[in-house]
Amino acid sequence: MNEFSIIKKFFDKHSLNDNEIVAGIGDDAALIAPPTGYELAFTTDTLVENIHFHANTDVYDIGYKSLAVNLSDLAAMGATPKWILLALTIPTNDVPWLEKFSAGIFDLAAKYSVKLIGGDLTRGPLTITIQAIGIVPTGLALRRSHAKPGDNIYVTGTLGDSAFSNYTLLPTPQVDTGIKLRGIASSAIDISDGLAADLQHILDASHVGAKVVVDHLPLSKELAHLDKQTAINFALNGGDDYQLCFTVPADKIHKLTMENITQIGVITADPHLSLIHQSGSKYHGTVHGFQHF
Ligand code: ADP
Ligand code: MG
């Protein structure tokens, strides 16, 4: 198969009967007519073989995860995901590979009515870049920079599972929660590098600190079976969680309706991340996050 037949067979779904898409795949650039009253949220993430996934990872999972990590970023902005672009570099035109890969992307895209509107296809070492575009009502995007002392800190789901299982789990991007947090959360971030590292980004951007009770970190059954120190270490430093961490001021807490959230601490004026036990004693474990460089 040549470049254009690959695009046509695996990526051009002709299901773009969406009046916001003026031109999709097939022209030099896609054209979007954004709805009025909304801001556009743009994000991009790259997955590189042997860095973000092992060479033996299930191909469907690679496709799924390459979209999931981008939708997670949009979720953290409180944006509704709408459109994606796919820049794909593959070593060979392996048809079974392309079938599984595109199924992984399109299955997840369908859950959120996300449309693939363009991209690029090149030969080389396996590298997948997706750009995702979302919409959020003007002024309601969730930022990292607006946390205030006294705000409660929450996370969705459970933490540390991906790092503990040492396997690329298929993350559920927290899109629905992100959208519900519009007008409620004062700040938000998605947890990709580990809770401690990602919460620190909120603290830096907002010029505040936090007190986090490590015994309150939500753990799955699997992690809860480990010894306490090991489990907390996974939850704080694990990475690849794709849950949300967000802050809510006291006068908005009654508006939180979702069930999959856990309060883990509070924002403080003192600009340090302080990790404590329920008893008030200091947590002595290490804190680090994943960094490429
Ligand atoms: P150009 O050479 O003008 O940059 P291409 O030949 O790379 O365009 O792509 C032709 C069309 O196919 C464009 O609309 C482009 O967005 C789309 N496209 C290319 N690769 C992909 C892909 N992997 N997934 C979806 N659309 C793609
Ligand atoms: Mg062109």
PDB file of C-alpha atoms and ligand atoms in Angstrom:
ATOM      1  CA  MET A   1       0.000   0.000   0.000  1.00  0.00           C
ATOM      2  CA  ASN A   2       1.249   3.465  -0.756  1.00  0.00           C
ATOM      3  CA  GLU A   3       0.991   6.539   1.436  1.00  0.00           C
ATOM      4  CA  PHE A   4      -2.352   7.738   0.085  1.00  0.00           C
ATOM      5  CA  SER A   5      -4.056   4.350   0.085  1.00  0.00           C
ATOM      6  CA  ILE A   6      -2.953   3.864   3.729  1.00  0.00           C
ATOM      7  CA  ILE A   7      -4.488   7.213   4.695  1.00  0.00           C
ATOM      8  CA  LYS A   8      -7.687   6.433   2.791  1.00  0.00           C
ATOM      9  CA  LYS A   9      -8.082   2.907   4.176  1.00  0.00           C
ATOM     10  CA  PHE A  10      -7.096   3.413   7.800  1.00  0.00           C
ATOM     11  CA  PHE A  11      -7.571   7.048   8.686  1.00  0.00           C
ATOM     12  CA  ASP A  12     -10.113   8.731   6.403  1.00  0.00           C
ATOM     13  CA  LYS A  13     -13.404   7.678   7.964  1.00  0.00           C
ATOM     14  CA  HIS A  14     -15.739   9.893   5.883  1.00  0.00           C
ATOM     15  CA  SER A  15     -17.827  10.284   9.004  1.00  0.00           C
ATOM     16  CA  LEU A  16     -17.172  13.973   9.301  1.00  0.00           C
ATOM     17  CA  ASN A  17     -20.770  15.086   8.808  1.00  0.00           C
ATOM     18  CA  ASP A  18     -20.140  17.805  11.276  1.00  0.00           C
ATOM     19  CA  ASN A  19     -20.916  21.362  10.208  1.00  0.00           C
ATOM     20  CA  GLU A  20     -17.979  22.696  12.220  1.00  0.00           C
ATOM     21  CA  ILE A  21     -15.557  20.805   9.949  1.00  0.00           C
ATOM     22  CA  VAL A  22     -15.372  22.874   6.757  1.00  0.00           C
ATOM     23  CA  ALA A  23     -12.602  20.656   5.321  1.00  0.00           C
ATOM     24  CA  GLY A  24     -11.185  17.455   6.839  1.00  0.00           C
ATOM     25  CA  ILE A  25      -8.674  14.956   5.445  1.00  0.00           C
ATOM     26  CA  GLY A  26      -7.807  15.559   1.810  1.00  0.00           C
ATOM     27  CA  ASP A  27      -6.799  19.187   1.548  1.00  0.00           C
ATOM     28  CA  ASP A  28      -3.500  20.821   2.535  1.00  0.00           C
ATOM     29  CA  ALA A  29      -4.921  21.761   5.926  1.00  0.00           C
ATOM     30  CA  ALA A  30      -8.156  21.096   7.763  1.00  0.00           C
ATOM     31  CA  LEU A  31     -10.607  23.955   8.174  1.00  0.00           C
ATOM     32  CA  ILE A  32     -12.685  24.373  11.325  1.00  0.00           C
ATOM     33  CA  ALA A  33     -15.466  26.862  12.005  1.00  0.00           C
ATOM     34  CA  PRO A  34     -15.211  27.144  15.799  1.00  0.00           C
ATOM     35  CA  PRO A  35     -18.464  27.691  17.687  1.00  0.00           C
ATOM     36  CA  THR A  36     -18.973  31.206  19.061  1.00  0.00           C
ATOM     37  CA  GLY A  37     -18.671  31.733  22.796  1.00  0.00           C
ATOM     38  CA  TYR A  38     -15.893  29.166  23.157  1.00  0.00           C
ATOM     39  CA  GLU A  39     -12.122  29.208  23.397  1.00  0.00           C
ATOM     40  CA  LEU A  40     -10.077  26.555  21.594  1.00  0.00           C
ATOM     41  CA  ALA A  41      -7.715  24.366  23.645  1.00  0.00           C
ATOM     42  CA  PHE A  42      -4.746  22.860  21.740  1.00  0.00           C
ATOM     43  CA  THR A  43      -2.421  20.140  22.962  1.00  0.00           C
ATOM     44  CA  THR A  44       0.030  17.646  21.478  1.00  0.00           C
ATOM     45  CA  ASP A  45       1.856  14.592  22.803  1.00  0.00           C
ATOM     46  CA  THR A  46       4.305  12.196  21.193  1.00  0.00           C
ATOM     47  CA  LEU A  47       4.797   8.506  21.955  1.00  0.00           C
ATOM     48  CA  VAL A  48       8.157   7.017  20.908  1.00  0.00           C
ATOM     49  CA  GLU A  49       8.762   3.276  20.773  1.00  0.00           C
ATOM     50  CA  ASN A  50      11.026   2.012  23.600  1.00  0.00           C
ATOM     51  CA  ILE A  51      10.559   5.249  25.525  1.00  0.00           C
ATOM     52  CA  HIS A  52       6.798   5.524  26.029  1.00  0.00           C
ATOM     53  CA  PHE A  53       5.987   1.892  25.280  1.00  0.00           C
ATOM     54  CA  HIS A  54       7.895  -1.378  24.798  1.00  0.00           C
ATOM     55  CA  ALA A  55       8.334  -2.839  21.325  1.00  0.00           C
ATOM     56  CA  ASN A  56       6.103  -5.778  22.375  1.00  0.00           C
ATOM     57  CA  THR A  57       3.162  -3.604  23.551  1.00  0.00           C
ATOM     58  CA  ASP A  58      -0.193  -4.573  22.055  1.00  0.00           C
ATOM     59  CA  VAL A  59      -0.662  -2.410  18.946  1.00  0.00           C
ATOM     60  CA  TYR A  60      -4.301  -1.586  19.762  1.00  0.00           C
ATOM     61  CA  ASP A  61      -3.105  -0.294  23.150  1.00  0.00           C
ATOM     62  CA  ILE A  62      -0.488   1.926  21.476  1.00  0.00           C
ATOM     63  CA  GLY A  63      -3.171   3.554  19.322  1.00  0.00           C
ATOM     64  CA  TYR A  64      -5.531   3.945  22.276  1.00  0.00           C
ATOM     65  CA  LYS A  65      -2.902   5.392  24.585  1.00  0.00           C
ATOM     66  CA  SER A  66      -1.568   7.858  22.028  1.00  0.00           C
ATOM     67  CA  LEU A  67      -5.028   9.454  21.955  1.00  0.00           C
ATOM     68  CA  ALA A  68      -5.778   8.969  25.666  1.00  0.00           C
ATOM     69  CA  VAL A  69      -2.774  11.023  26.804  1.00  0.00           C
ATOM     70  CA  ASN A  70      -3.911  13.927  24.631  1.00  0.00           C
ATOM     71  CA  LEU A  71      -7.526  13.728  25.822  1.00  0.00           C
ATOM     72  CA  SER A  72      -6.191  13.711  29.384  1.00  0.00           C
ATOM     73  CA  ASP A  73      -4.532  17.086  28.752  1.00  0.00           C
ATOM     74  CA  LEU A  74      -7.794  18.503  27.393  1.00  0.00           C
ATOM     75  CA  ALA A  75      -9.646  17.074  30.413  1.00  0.00           C
ATOM     76  CA  ALA A  76      -7.256  18.935  32.706  1.00  0.00           C
ATOM     77  CA  MET A  77      -8.277  22.182  30.966  1.00  0.00           C
ATOM     78  CA  GLY A  78     -11.977  21.419  31.335  1.00  0.00           C
ATOM     79  CA  ALA A  79     -12.222  21.286  27.534  1.00  0.00           C
ATOM     80  CA  THR A  80     -14.575  19.153  25.444  1.00  0.00           C
ATOM     81  CA  PRO A  81     -12.383  17.251  22.960  1.00  0.00           C
ATOM     82  CA  LYS A  82     -13.443  17.799  19.339  1.00  0.00           C
ATOM     83  CA  TRP A  83     -10.769  17.254  16.684  1.00  0.00           C
ATOM     84  CA  ILE A  84      -7.418  15.487  16.335  1.00  0.00           C
ATOM     85  CA  LEU A  85      -4.490  15.446  13.908  1.00  0.00           C
ATOM     86  CA  LEU A  86      -2.228  12.397  13.658  1.00  0.00           C
ATOM     87  CA  ALA A  87       1.430  12.582  12.594  1.00  0.00           C
ATOM     88  CA  LEU A  88       2.527   8.977  12.228  1.00  0.00           C
ATOM     89  CA  THR A  89       6.033   7.673  11.511  1.00  0.00           C
ATOM     90  CA  ILE A  90       6.155   3.908  10.866  1.00  0.00           C
ATOM     91  CA  PRO A  91       9.035   1.679   9.767  1.00  0.00           C
ATOM     92  CA  THR A  92       6.930  -0.399   7.308  1.00  0.00           C
ATOM     93  CA  ASN A  93       3.441  -0.366   5.785  1.00  0.00           C
ATOM     94  CA  ASP A  94       2.358  -3.363   7.862  1.00  0.00           C
ATOM     95  CA  VAL A  95      -1.386  -3.753   7.228  1.00  0.00           C
ATOM     96  CA  PRO A  96      -2.331  -5.827  10.339  1.00  0.00           C
ATOM     97  CA  TRP A  97      -0.376  -3.328  12.455  1.00  0.00           C
ATOM     98  CA  LEU A  98      -2.232  -0.374  10.893  1.00  0.00           C
ATOM     99  CA  GLU A  99      -5.587  -2.112  11.421  1.00  0.00           C
ATOM    100  CA  LYS A 100      -5.018  -2.627  15.145  1.00  0.00           C
ATOM    101  CA  PHE A 101      -3.424   0.766  15.655  1.00  0.00           C
ATOM    102  CA  SER A 102      -6.224   2.689  13.946  1.00  0.00           C
ATOM    103  CA  ALA A 103      -8.857   0.618  15.818  1.00  0.00           C
ATOM    104  CA  GLY A 104      -7.248   1.676  19.124  1.00  0.00           C
ATOM    105  CA  ILE A 105      -7.460   5.329  18.133  1.00  0.00           C
ATOM    106  CA  PHE A 106     -10.943   5.263  16.594  1.00  0.00           C
ATOM    107  CA  ASP A 107     -12.541   3.235  19.417  1.00  0.00           C
ATOM    108  CA  LEU A 108     -11.500   5.840  21.955  1.00  0.00           C
ATOM    109  CA  ALA A 109     -12.271   8.739  19.572  1.00  0.00           C
ATOM    110  CA  ALA A 110     -15.816   7.405  19.104  1.00  0.00           C
ATOM    111  CA  LYS A 111     -16.463   7.453  22.872  1.00  0.00           C
ATOM    112  CA  TYR A 112     -16.011  11.211  22.864  1.00  0.00           C
ATOM    113  CA  SER A 113     -17.235  11.965  19.305  1.00  0.00           C
ATOM    114  CA  VAL A 114     -13.722  13.143  18.449  1.00  0.00           C
ATOM    115  CA  LYS A 115     -12.984  13.481  14.706  1.00  0.00           C
ATOM    116  CA  LEU A 116      -9.645  12.885  12.951  1.00  0.00           C
ATOM    117  CA  ILE A 117      -9.313  15.844  10.580  1.00  0.00           C
ATOM    118  CA  GLY A 118      -5.778  15.433   9.199  1.00  0.00           C
ATOM    119  CA  GLY A 119      -2.224  14.435   9.809  1.00  0.00           C
ATOM    120  CA  ASP A 120       0.974  13.215   8.254  1.00  0.00           C
ATOM    121  CA  LEU A 121       2.477   9.850   7.342  1.00  0.00           C
ATOM    122  CA  THR A 122       6.217   9.175   7.083  1.00  0.00           C
ATOM    123  CA  ARG A 123       8.584   6.220   7.164  1.00  0.00           C
ATOM    124  CA  GLY A 124      11.052   5.932  10.048  1.00  0.00           C
ATOM    125  CA  PRO A 125      11.378   4.690  13.647  1.00  0.00           C
ATOM    126  CA  LEU A 126       7.897   4.220  15.182  1.00  0.00           C
ATOM    127  CA  THR A 127       6.776   7.596  16.525  1.00  0.00           C
ATOM    128  CA  ILE A 128       3.207   8.769  17.055  1.00  0.00           C
ATOM    129  CA  THR A 129       2.243  12.409  17.527  1.00  0.00           C
ATOM    130  CA  ILE A 130      -1.369  13.407  18.050  1.00  0.00           C
ATOM    131  CA  GLN A 131      -2.554  16.969  18.307  1.00  0.00           C
ATOM    132  CA  ALA A 132      -5.923  17.348  19.987  1.00  0.00           C
ATOM    133  CA  ILE A 133      -8.181  20.386  19.882  1.00  0.00           C
ATOM    134  CA  GLY A 134     -11.007  20.996  22.316  1.00  0.00           C
ATOM    135  CA  ILE A 135     -13.492  23.732  23.127  1.00  0.00           C
ATOM    136  CA  VAL A 136     -14.308  25.363  26.438  1.00  0.00           C
ATOM    137  CA  PRO A 137     -16.780  28.198  27.132  1.00  0.00           C
ATOM    138  CA  THR A 138     -14.920  31.507  27.148  1.00  0.00           C
ATOM    139  CA  GLY A 139     -13.242  32.156  30.491  1.00  0.00           C
ATOM    140  CA  LEU A 140     -14.076  28.756  32.028  1.00  0.00           C
ATOM    141  CA  ALA A 141     -10.889  26.806  31.215  1.00  0.00           C
ATOM    142  CA  LEU A 142      -9.201  25.196  34.239  1.00  0.00           C
ATOM    143  CA  ARG A 143      -5.761  26.702  34.736  1.00  0.00           C
ATOM    144  CA  ARG A 144      -2.776  25.644  36.830  1.00  0.00           C
ATOM    145  CA  SER A 145      -2.277  29.144  38.121  1.00  0.00           C
ATOM    146  CA  HIS A 146      -5.418  29.946  40.104  1.00  0.00           C
ATOM    147  CA  ALA A 147      -5.133  27.788  43.250  1.00  0.00           C
ATOM    148  CA  LYS A 148      -5.552  29.800  46.485  1.00  0.00           C
ATOM    149  CA  PRO A 149      -4.599  29.118  50.120  1.00  0.00           C
ATOM    150  CA  GLY A 150      -7.439  27.264  51.849  1.00  0.00           C
ATOM    151  CA  ASP A 151      -8.599  25.459  48.670  1.00  0.00           C
ATOM    152  CA  ASN A 152      -9.095  21.725  49.083  1.00  0.00           C
ATOM    153  CA  ILE A 153      -6.974  19.422  46.878  1.00  0.00           C
ATOM    154  CA  TYR A 154      -8.615  16.393  45.218  1.00  0.00           C
ATOM    155  CA  VAL A 155      -7.629  13.609  42.848  1.00  0.00           C
ATOM    156  CA  THR A 156      -9.799  11.356  40.699  1.00  0.00           C
ATOM    157  CA  GLY A 157      -9.612   7.543  40.730  1.00  0.00           C
ATOM    158  CA  THR A 158      -6.670   5.722  42.302  1.00  0.00           C
ATOM    159  CA  LEU A 159      -2.956   6.498  41.994  1.00  0.00           C
ATOM    160  CA  GLY A 160       0.179   4.471  41.265  1.00  0.00           C
ATOM    161  CA  ASP A 161      -1.466   1.525  39.487  1.00  0.00           C
ATOM    162  CA  SER A 162       0.288   1.953  36.168  1.00  0.00           C
ATOM    163  CA  ALA A 163       3.745   2.200  37.755  1.00  0.00           C
ATOM    164  CA  PHE A 164       3.044  -0.712  40.115  1.00  0.00           C
ATOM    165  CA  SER A 165       1.823  -3.072  37.405  1.00  0.00           C
ATOM    166  CA  ASN A 166       4.818  -1.979  35.270  1.00  0.00           C
ATOM    167  CA  TYR A 167       2.502  -2.265  32.305  1.00  0.00           C
ATOM    168  CA  THR A 168       0.889   0.361  30.126  1.00  0.00           C
ATOM    169  CA  LEU A 169      -2.691   0.297  31.375  1.00  0.00           C
ATOM    170  CA  LEU A 170      -5.356   1.756  29.121  1.00  0.00           C
ATOM    171  CA  PRO A 171      -6.091   5.004  30.934  1.00  0.00           C
ATOM    172  CA  THR A 172      -9.593   6.494  30.926  1.00  0.00           C
ATOM    173  CA  PRO A 173      -9.086  10.195  30.257  1.00  0.00           C
ATOM    174  CA  GLN A 174     -11.072  12.152  32.859  1.00  0.00           C
ATOM    175  CA  VAL A 175     -12.932  14.199  30.254  1.00  0.00           C
ATOM    176  CA  ASP A 176     -16.347  14.099  31.939  1.00  0.00           C
ATOM    177  CA  THR A 177     -14.919  15.138  35.304  1.00  0.00           C
ATOM    178  CA  GLY A 178     -12.926  17.974  33.696  1.00  0.00           C
ATOM    179  CA  ILE A 179     -16.079  19.336  32.088  1.00  0.00           C
ATOM    180  CA  LYS A 180     -18.031  19.093  35.384  1.00  0.00           C
ATOM    181  CA  LEU A 181     -15.271  21.055  37.146  1.00  0.00           C
ATOM    182  CA  ARG A 182     -15.821  24.170  34.995  1.00  0.00           C
ATOM    183  CA  GLY A 183     -16.737  27.040  37.283  1.00  0.00           C
ATOM    184  CA  ILE A 184     -15.943  24.913  40.363  1.00  0.00           C
ATOM    185  CA  ALA A 185     -12.221  24.011  40.393  1.00  0.00           C
ATOM    186  CA  SER A 186      -9.751  26.855  40.910  1.00  0.00           C
ATOM    187  CA  SER A 187      -6.955  24.852  39.226  1.00  0.00           C
ATOM    188  CA  ALA A 188      -6.371  21.465  37.625  1.00  0.00           C
ATOM    189  CA  ILE A 189      -3.642  19.306  36.094  1.00  0.00           C
ATOM    190  CA  ASP A 190      -3.557  15.762  34.774  1.00  0.00           C
ATOM    191  CA  ILE A 191      -1.225  13.364  36.559  1.00  0.00           C
ATOM    192  CA  SER A 192       1.220  12.016  33.985  1.00  0.00           C
ATOM    193  CA  ASP A 193       4.568  12.299  35.789  1.00  0.00           C
ATOM    194  CA  GLY A 194       3.398  11.358  39.295  1.00  0.00           C
ATOM    195  CA  LEU A 195       1.164  13.212  41.774  1.00  0.00           C
ATOM    196  CA  ALA A 196       4.014  14.914  43.647  1.00  0.00           C
ATOM    197  CA  ALA A 197       5.635  16.266  40.474  1.00  0.00           C
ATOM    198  CA  ASP A 198       2.370  17.358  38.880  1.00  0.00           C
ATOM    199  CA  LEU A 199       0.874  18.940  42.004  1.00  0.00           C
ATOM    200  CA  GLN A 200       4.159  20.875  42.268  1.00  0.00           C
ATOM    201  CA  HIS A 201       3.358  22.429  38.855  1.00  0.00           C
ATOM    202  CA  ILE A 202       0.092  23.796  40.264  1.00  0.00           C
ATOM    203  CA  LEU A 203       1.936  25.117  43.339  1.00  0.00           C
ATOM    204  CA  ASP A 204       4.624  26.806  41.212  1.00  0.00           C
ATOM    205  CA  ALA A 205       2.127  28.353  38.790  1.00  0.00           C
ATOM    206  CA  SER A 206      -0.151  29.546  41.612  1.00  0.00           C
ATOM    207  CA  HIS A 207       2.671  30.670  43.980  1.00  0.00           C
ATOM    208  CA  VAL A 208       1.264  28.608  46.833  1.00  0.00           C
ATOM    209  CA  GLY A 209       2.149  25.465  48.789  1.00  0.00           C
ATOM    210  CA  ALA A 210       0.217  22.401  49.931  1.00  0.00           C
ATOM    211  CA  LYS A 211      -0.246  20.028  52.834  1.00  0.00           C
ATOM    212  CA  VAL A 212      -0.955  16.531  51.556  1.00  0.00           C
ATOM    213  CA  VAL A 213      -1.925  13.675  53.883  1.00  0.00           C
ATOM    214  CA  VAL A 214      -0.204  10.647  52.350  1.00  0.00           C
ATOM    215  CA  ASP A 215      -2.529   8.225  54.153  1.00  0.00           C
ATOM    216  CA  HIS A 216      -5.435   9.745  52.201  1.00  0.00           C
ATOM    217  CA  LEU A 217      -3.997   8.998  48.747  1.00  0.00           C
ATOM    218  CA  PRO A 218      -6.562   6.759  47.004  1.00  0.00           C
ATOM    219  CA  LEU A 219      -5.161   3.268  46.400  1.00  0.00           C
ATOM    220  CA  SER A 220      -6.560   0.371  44.391  1.00  0.00           C
ATOM    221  CA  LYS A 221      -6.999  -3.004  46.160  1.00  0.00           C
ATOM    222  CA  GLU A 222      -3.759  -4.197  44.569  1.00  0.00           C
ATOM    223  CA  LEU A 223      -1.731  -1.326  45.999  1.00  0.00           C
ATOM    224  CA  ALA A 224      -3.486  -1.378  49.360  1.00  0.00           C
ATOM    225  CA  HIS A 225      -2.093  -4.911  49.840  1.00  0.00           C
ATOM    226  CA  LEU A 226       1.502  -3.684  49.663  1.00  0.00           C
ATOM    227  CA  ASP A 227       3.308  -2.337  52.693  1.00  0.00           C
ATOM    228  CA  LYS A 228       2.253   1.233  53.364  1.00  0.00           C
ATOM    229  CA  GLN A 229       5.527   2.950  52.440  1.00  0.00           C
ATOM    230  CA  THR A 230       5.774   1.157  49.079  1.00  0.00           C
ATOM    231  CA  ALA A 231       2.163   1.904  48.187  1.00  0.00           C
ATOM    232  CA  ILE A 232       2.521   5.594  49.069  1.00  0.00           C
ATOM    233  CA  ASN A 233       5.698   5.762  47.019  1.00  0.00           C
ATOM    234  CA  PHE A 234       3.873   4.416  43.933  1.00  0.00           C
ATOM    235  CA  ALA A 235       0.959   6.804  44.481  1.00  0.00           C
ATOM    236  CA  LEU A 236       3.214   9.859  44.885  1.00  0.00           C
ATOM    237  CA  ASN A 237       5.847   9.117  42.255  1.00  0.00           C
ATOM    238  CA  GLY A 238       4.438   6.484  39.919  1.00  0.00           C
ATOM    239  CA  GLY A 239       3.370   8.418  36.879  1.00  0.00           C
ATOM    240  CA  ASP A 240       1.207   7.393  33.911  1.00  0.00           C
ATOM    241  CA  ASP A 241      -1.922   7.693  36.077  1.00  0.00           C
ATOM    242  CA  TYR A 242      -3.846  10.084  33.798  1.00  0.00           C
ATOM    243  CA  GLN A 243      -6.083  11.030  36.703  1.00  0.00           C
ATOM    244  CA  LEU A 244      -6.830  14.676  37.504  1.00  0.00           C
ATOM    245  CA  CYS A 245      -5.508  16.636  40.481  1.00  0.00           C
ATOM    246  CA  PHE A 246      -7.551  19.776  41.156  1.00  0.00           C
ATOM    247  CA  THR A 247      -8.287  22.384  43.786  1.00  0.00           C
ATOM    248  CA  VAL A 248     -11.666  23.722  44.935  1.00  0.00           C
ATOM    249  CA  PRO A 249     -12.368  26.785  47.118  1.00  0.00           C
ATOM    250  CA  ALA A 250     -14.451  26.217  50.273  1.00  0.00           C
ATOM    251  CA  ASP A 251     -17.537  27.993  48.898  1.00  0.00           C
ATOM    252  CA  LYS A 252     -17.704  25.656  45.858  1.00  0.00           C
ATOM    253  CA  ILE A 253     -17.214  22.307  47.597  1.00  0.00           C
ATOM    254  CA  HIS A 254     -20.969  21.677  47.831  1.00  0.00           C
ATOM    255  CA  LYS A 255     -21.105  21.715  44.024  1.00  0.00           C
ATOM    256  CA  LEU A 256     -18.823  18.654  43.695  1.00  0.00           C
ATOM    257  CA  THR A 257     -21.138  15.839  42.640  1.00  0.00           C
ATOM    258  CA  MET A 258     -18.769  13.215  41.213  1.00  0.00           C
ATOM    259  CA  GLU A 259     -18.158  10.029  43.159  1.00  0.00           C
ATOM    260  CA  ASN A 260     -14.666   9.060  42.024  1.00  0.00           C
ATOM    261  CA  ILE A 261     -12.825  11.865  43.839  1.00  0.00           C
ATOM    262  CA  THR A 262     -10.803  11.929  47.066  1.00  0.00           C
ATOM    263  CA  GLN A 263      -9.633  14.911  49.077  1.00  0.00           C
ATOM    264  CA  ILE A 264      -5.903  14.539  49.748  1.00  0.00           C
ATOM    265  CA  GLY A 265      -4.979  17.871  51.313  1.00  0.00           C
ATOM    266  CA  VAL A 266      -5.231  21.658  51.279  1.00  0.00           C
ATOM    267  CA  ILE A 267      -3.445  24.548  49.583  1.00  0.00           C
ATOM    268  CA  THR A 268      -1.315  26.687  51.912  1.00  0.00           C
ATOM    269  CA  ALA A 269       0.175  30.176  51.678  1.00  0.00           C
ATOM    270  CA  ASP A 270       3.563  28.743  52.710  1.00  0.00           C
ATOM    271  CA  PRO A 271       4.975  27.860  49.251  1.00  0.00           C
ATOM    272  CA  HIS A 272       6.165  24.299  50.008  1.00  0.00           C
ATOM    273  CA  LEU A 273       4.753  20.854  49.384  1.00  0.00           C
ATOM    274  CA  SER A 274       4.493  19.321  52.835  1.00  0.00           C
ATOM    275  CA  LEU A 275       3.753  15.585  53.005  1.00  0.00           C
ATOM    276  CA  ILE A 276       2.354  14.436  56.324  1.00  0.00           C
ATOM    277  CA  HIS A 277       0.700  11.408  57.902  1.00  0.00           C
ATOM    278  CA  GLN A 278      -2.788  11.501  59.331  1.00  0.00           C
ATOM    279  CA  SER A 279      -1.196  11.786  62.795  1.00  0.00           C
ATOM    280  CA  GLY A 280       0.475  15.033  61.692  1.00  0.00           C
ATOM    281  CA  SER A 281       3.993  13.548  61.614  1.00  0.00           C
ATOM    282  CA  LYS A 282       6.205  14.243  58.595  1.00  0.00           C
ATOM    283  CA  TYR A 283       6.315  11.687  55.749  1.00  0.00           C
ATOM    284  CA  HIS A 284       9.930  10.674  55.210  1.00  0.00           C
ATOM    285  CA  GLY A 285       9.803   8.965  51.800  1.00  0.00           C
ATOM    286  CA  THR A 286      11.375  10.343  48.643  1.00  0.00           C
ATOM    287  CA  VAL A 287       9.633  12.538  46.102  1.00  0.00           C
ATOM    288  CA  HIS A 288      10.508  12.567  42.448  1.00  0.00           C
ATOM    289  CA  GLY A 289       8.738  12.490  39.107  1.00  0.00           C
ATOM    290  CA  PHE A 290       9.465  11.242  35.633  1.00  0.00           C
ATOM    291  CA  GLN A 291      11.620  13.623  33.594  1.00  0.00           C
ATOM    292  CA  HIS A 292      13.022  13.051  30.119  1.00  0.00           C
ATOM    293  CA  PHE A 293      16.153  15.148  30.644  1.00  0.00           C
TER     294      PHE A 293
HETATM  295  P1  ADP B   1       0.674  17.501   2.179  1.00  0.00           P
HETATM  296  O1  ADP B   1       1.649  16.750   1.346  1.00  0.00           O
HETATM  297  O2  ADP B   1      -0.087  18.540   1.453  1.00  0.00           O
HETATM  298  O3  ADP B   1       1.223  17.953   3.491  1.00  0.00           O
HETATM  299  P2  ADP B   1      -0.215  14.923   2.817  1.00  0.00           P
HETATM  300  O4  ADP B   1       0.035  14.272   1.509  1.00  0.00           O
HETATM  301  O5  ADP B   1       0.779  14.728   3.904  1.00  0.00           O
HETATM  302  O6  ADP B   1      -0.464  16.440   2.579  1.00  0.00           O
HETATM  303  O7  ADP B   1      -1.632  14.469   3.355  1.00  0.00           O
HETATM  304  C1  ADP B   1      -2.769  14.463   2.520  1.00  0.00           C
HETATM  305  C2  ADP B   1      -4.000  14.598   3.372  1.00  0.00           C
HETATM  306  O8  ADP B   1      -4.104  13.474   4.227  1.00  0.00           O
HETATM  307  C3  ADP B   1      -3.982  15.837   4.262  1.00  0.00           C
HETATM  308  O9  ADP B   1      -5.310  16.305   4.386  1.00  0.00           O
HETATM  309  C4  ADP B   1      -3.505  15.291   5.580  1.00  0.00           C
HETATM  310  O10 ADP B   1      -3.988  16.069   6.659  1.00  0.00           O
HETATM  311  C5  ADP B   1      -4.099  13.899   5.583  1.00  0.00           C
HETATM  312  N1  ADP B   1      -3.272  12.939   6.338  1.00  0.00           N
HETATM  313  C6  ADP B   1      -1.986  12.586   6.107  1.00  0.00           C
HETATM  314  N2  ADP B   1      -1.562  11.649   6.978  1.00  0.00           N
HETATM  315  C7  ADP B   1      -2.613  11.396   7.796  1.00  0.00           C
HETATM  316  C8  ADP B   1      -2.832  10.544   8.914  1.00  0.00           C
HETATM  317  N3  ADP B   1      -1.872   9.724   9.391  1.00  0.00           N
HETATM  318  N4  ADP B   1      -4.031  10.568   9.500  1.00  0.00           N
HETATM  319  C9  ADP B   1      -5.013  11.388   9.050  1.00  0.00           C
HETATM  320  N5  ADP B   1      -4.883  12.201   7.997  1.00  0.00           N
HETATM  321  C10 ADP B   1      -3.708  12.208   7.383  1.00  0.00           C
HETATM  322 MG    MG B   2       0.105  20.308   0.889  1.00  0.00          MG
END
